[in-house]
C-alpha positions as protocol buffer text, in pm:
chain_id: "A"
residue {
  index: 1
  type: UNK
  ca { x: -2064 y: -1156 z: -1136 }
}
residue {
  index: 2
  type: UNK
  ca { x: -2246 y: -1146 z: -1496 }
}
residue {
  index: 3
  type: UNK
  ca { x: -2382 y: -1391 z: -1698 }
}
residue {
  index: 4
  type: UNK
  ca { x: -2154 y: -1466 z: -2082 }
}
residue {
  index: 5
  type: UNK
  ca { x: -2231 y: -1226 z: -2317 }
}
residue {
  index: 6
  type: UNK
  ca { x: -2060 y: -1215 z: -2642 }
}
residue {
  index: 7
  type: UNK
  ca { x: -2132 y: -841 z: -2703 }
}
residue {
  index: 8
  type: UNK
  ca { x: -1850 y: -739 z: -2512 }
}
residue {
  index: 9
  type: UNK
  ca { x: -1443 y: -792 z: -2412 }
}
residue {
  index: 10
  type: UNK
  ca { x: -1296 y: -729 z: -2103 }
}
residue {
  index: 11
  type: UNK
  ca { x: -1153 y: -360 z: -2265 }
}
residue {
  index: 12
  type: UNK
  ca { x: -1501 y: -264 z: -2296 }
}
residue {
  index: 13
  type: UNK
  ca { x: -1635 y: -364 z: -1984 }
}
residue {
  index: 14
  type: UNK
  ca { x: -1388 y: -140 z: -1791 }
}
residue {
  index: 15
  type: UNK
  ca { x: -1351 y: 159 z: -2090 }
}
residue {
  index: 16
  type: UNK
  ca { x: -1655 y: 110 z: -2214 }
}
residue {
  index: 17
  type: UNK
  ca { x: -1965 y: 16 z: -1937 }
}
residue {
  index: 18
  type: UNK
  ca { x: -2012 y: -296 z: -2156 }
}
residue {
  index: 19
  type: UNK
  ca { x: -2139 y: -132 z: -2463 }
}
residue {
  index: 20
  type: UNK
  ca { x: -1922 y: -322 z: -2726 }
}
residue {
  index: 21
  type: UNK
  ca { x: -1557 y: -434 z: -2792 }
}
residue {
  index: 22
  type: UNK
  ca { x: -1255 y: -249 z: -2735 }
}
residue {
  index: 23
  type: UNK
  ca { x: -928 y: -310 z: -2857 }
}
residue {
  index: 24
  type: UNK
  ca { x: -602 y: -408 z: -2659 }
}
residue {
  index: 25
  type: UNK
  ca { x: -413 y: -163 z: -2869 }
}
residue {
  index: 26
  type: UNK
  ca { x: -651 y: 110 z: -2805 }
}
residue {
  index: 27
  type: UNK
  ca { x: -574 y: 86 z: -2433 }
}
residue {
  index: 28
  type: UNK
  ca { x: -278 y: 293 z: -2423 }
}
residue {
  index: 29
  type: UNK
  ca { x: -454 y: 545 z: -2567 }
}
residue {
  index: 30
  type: UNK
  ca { x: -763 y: 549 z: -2324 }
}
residue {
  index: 31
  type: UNK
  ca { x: -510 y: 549 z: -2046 }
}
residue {
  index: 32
  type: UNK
  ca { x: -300 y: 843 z: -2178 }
}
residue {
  index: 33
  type: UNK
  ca { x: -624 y: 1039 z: -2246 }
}
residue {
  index: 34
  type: UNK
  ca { x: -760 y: 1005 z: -1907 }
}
residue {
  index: 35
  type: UNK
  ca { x: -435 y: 1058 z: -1736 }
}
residue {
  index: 36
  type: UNK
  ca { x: -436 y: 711 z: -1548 }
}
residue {
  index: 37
  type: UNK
  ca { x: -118 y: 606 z: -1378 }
}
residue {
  index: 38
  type: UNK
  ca { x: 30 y: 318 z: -1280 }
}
residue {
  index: 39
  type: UNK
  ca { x: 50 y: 218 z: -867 }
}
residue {
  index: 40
  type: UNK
  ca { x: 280 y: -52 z: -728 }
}
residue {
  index: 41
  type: UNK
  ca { x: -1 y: -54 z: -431 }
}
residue {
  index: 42
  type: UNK
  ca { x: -401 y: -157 z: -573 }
}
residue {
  index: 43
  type: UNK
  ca { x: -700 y: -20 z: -377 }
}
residue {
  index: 44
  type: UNK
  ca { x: -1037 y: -125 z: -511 }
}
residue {
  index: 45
  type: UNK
  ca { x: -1158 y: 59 z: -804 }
}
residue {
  index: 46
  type: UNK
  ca { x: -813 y: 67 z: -938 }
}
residue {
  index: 47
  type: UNK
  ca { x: -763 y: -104 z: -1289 }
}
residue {
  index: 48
  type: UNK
  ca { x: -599 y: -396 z: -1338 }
}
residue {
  index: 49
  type: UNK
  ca { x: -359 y: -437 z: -1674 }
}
residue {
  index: 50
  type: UNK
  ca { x: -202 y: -722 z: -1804 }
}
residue {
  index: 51
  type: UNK
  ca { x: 64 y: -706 z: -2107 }
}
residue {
  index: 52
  type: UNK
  ca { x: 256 y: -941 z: -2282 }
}
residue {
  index: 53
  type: UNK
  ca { x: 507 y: -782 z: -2551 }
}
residue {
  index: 54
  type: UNK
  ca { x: 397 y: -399 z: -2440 }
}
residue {
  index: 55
  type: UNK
  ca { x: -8 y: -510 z: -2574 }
}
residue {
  index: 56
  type: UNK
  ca { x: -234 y: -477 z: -2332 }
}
residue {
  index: 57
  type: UNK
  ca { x: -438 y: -841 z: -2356 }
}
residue {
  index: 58
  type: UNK
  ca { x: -656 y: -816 z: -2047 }
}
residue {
  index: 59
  type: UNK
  ca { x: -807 y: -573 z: -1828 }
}
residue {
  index: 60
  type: UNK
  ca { x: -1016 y: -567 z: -1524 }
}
residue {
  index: 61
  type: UNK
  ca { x: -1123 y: -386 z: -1235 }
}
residue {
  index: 62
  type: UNK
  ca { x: -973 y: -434 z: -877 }
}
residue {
  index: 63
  type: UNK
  ca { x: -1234 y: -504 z: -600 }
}
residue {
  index: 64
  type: UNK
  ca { x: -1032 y: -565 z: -290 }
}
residue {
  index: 65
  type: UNK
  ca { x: -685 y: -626 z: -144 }
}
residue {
  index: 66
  type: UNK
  ca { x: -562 y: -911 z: 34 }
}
residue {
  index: 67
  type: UNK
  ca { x: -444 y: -915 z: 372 }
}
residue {
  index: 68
  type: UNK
  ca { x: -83 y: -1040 z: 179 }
}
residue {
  index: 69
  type: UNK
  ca { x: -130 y: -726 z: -68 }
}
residue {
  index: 70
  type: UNK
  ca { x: -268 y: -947 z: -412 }
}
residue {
  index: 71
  type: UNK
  ca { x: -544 y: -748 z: -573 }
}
residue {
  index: 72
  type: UNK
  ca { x: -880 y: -895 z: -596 }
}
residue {
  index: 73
  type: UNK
  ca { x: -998 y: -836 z: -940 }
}
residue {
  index: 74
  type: UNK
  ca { x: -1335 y: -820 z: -1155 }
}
residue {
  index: 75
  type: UNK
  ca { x: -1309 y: -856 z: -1503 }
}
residue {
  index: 76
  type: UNK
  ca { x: -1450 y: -1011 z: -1843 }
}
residue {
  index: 77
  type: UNK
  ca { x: -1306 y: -1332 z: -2030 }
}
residue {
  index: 78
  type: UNK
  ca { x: -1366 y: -1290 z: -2306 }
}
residue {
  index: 79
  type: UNK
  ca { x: -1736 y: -1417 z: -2475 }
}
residue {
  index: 80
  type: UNK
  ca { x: -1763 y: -1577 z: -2088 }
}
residue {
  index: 81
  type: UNK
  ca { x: -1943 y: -1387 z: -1828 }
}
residue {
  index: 82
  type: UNK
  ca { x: -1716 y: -1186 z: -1518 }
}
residue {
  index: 83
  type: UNK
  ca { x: -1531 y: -1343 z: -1236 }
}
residue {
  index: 84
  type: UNK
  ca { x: -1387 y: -1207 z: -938 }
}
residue {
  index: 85
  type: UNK
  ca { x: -1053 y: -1367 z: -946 }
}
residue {
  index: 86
  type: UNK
  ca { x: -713 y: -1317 z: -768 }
}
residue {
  index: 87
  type: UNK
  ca { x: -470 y: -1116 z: -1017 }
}
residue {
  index: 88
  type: UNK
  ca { x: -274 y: -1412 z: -1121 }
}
residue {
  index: 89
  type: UNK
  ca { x: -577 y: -1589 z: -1197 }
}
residue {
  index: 90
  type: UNK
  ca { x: -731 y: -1538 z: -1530 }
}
């Protein structure tokens, strides 16, 4: 959905509108400030987390729901550009 850009992360992207790098372990912060809470059912414009040891490493942006219930999610790789991908895809 965007071209690479190395100015950037995924954590910015969604926390920050793309205007620089945020850090996994500043996401449980962000999250506690703005009172976000966690849904075992996506709907688009939900965010989508993904941990591995309790540090957030990747973040994106749900944009639609399956017919089977898998979230449909935008998000940033890294210096790449932004995908829409299934959740387990990234």
């Amino acid at each position: 959905t965007a071209p690479a850009d190395g100015g950037y992360n995924c954590h910015g992207w969604v926390f920050a509108e793309g205007r620089g790098w945020v850090r996994g372990e500043d996401v449980p912060a962000i999250l506690e400030d703005h009172r976000y809470q966690k849904t075992e059912r996506p709907e688009p414009g939900d965010l989508a987390l993904y941990c591995s040891g309790g540090v957030v490493t990747h973040s994106g942006i749900v944009r639609g729901v399956a017919d089977d219930g898998s979230a449909l999610v935008e998000s940033k790789w890294g210096v790449l550009g932004r995908y829409i991908h299934r959740a387990g895809q990234h």
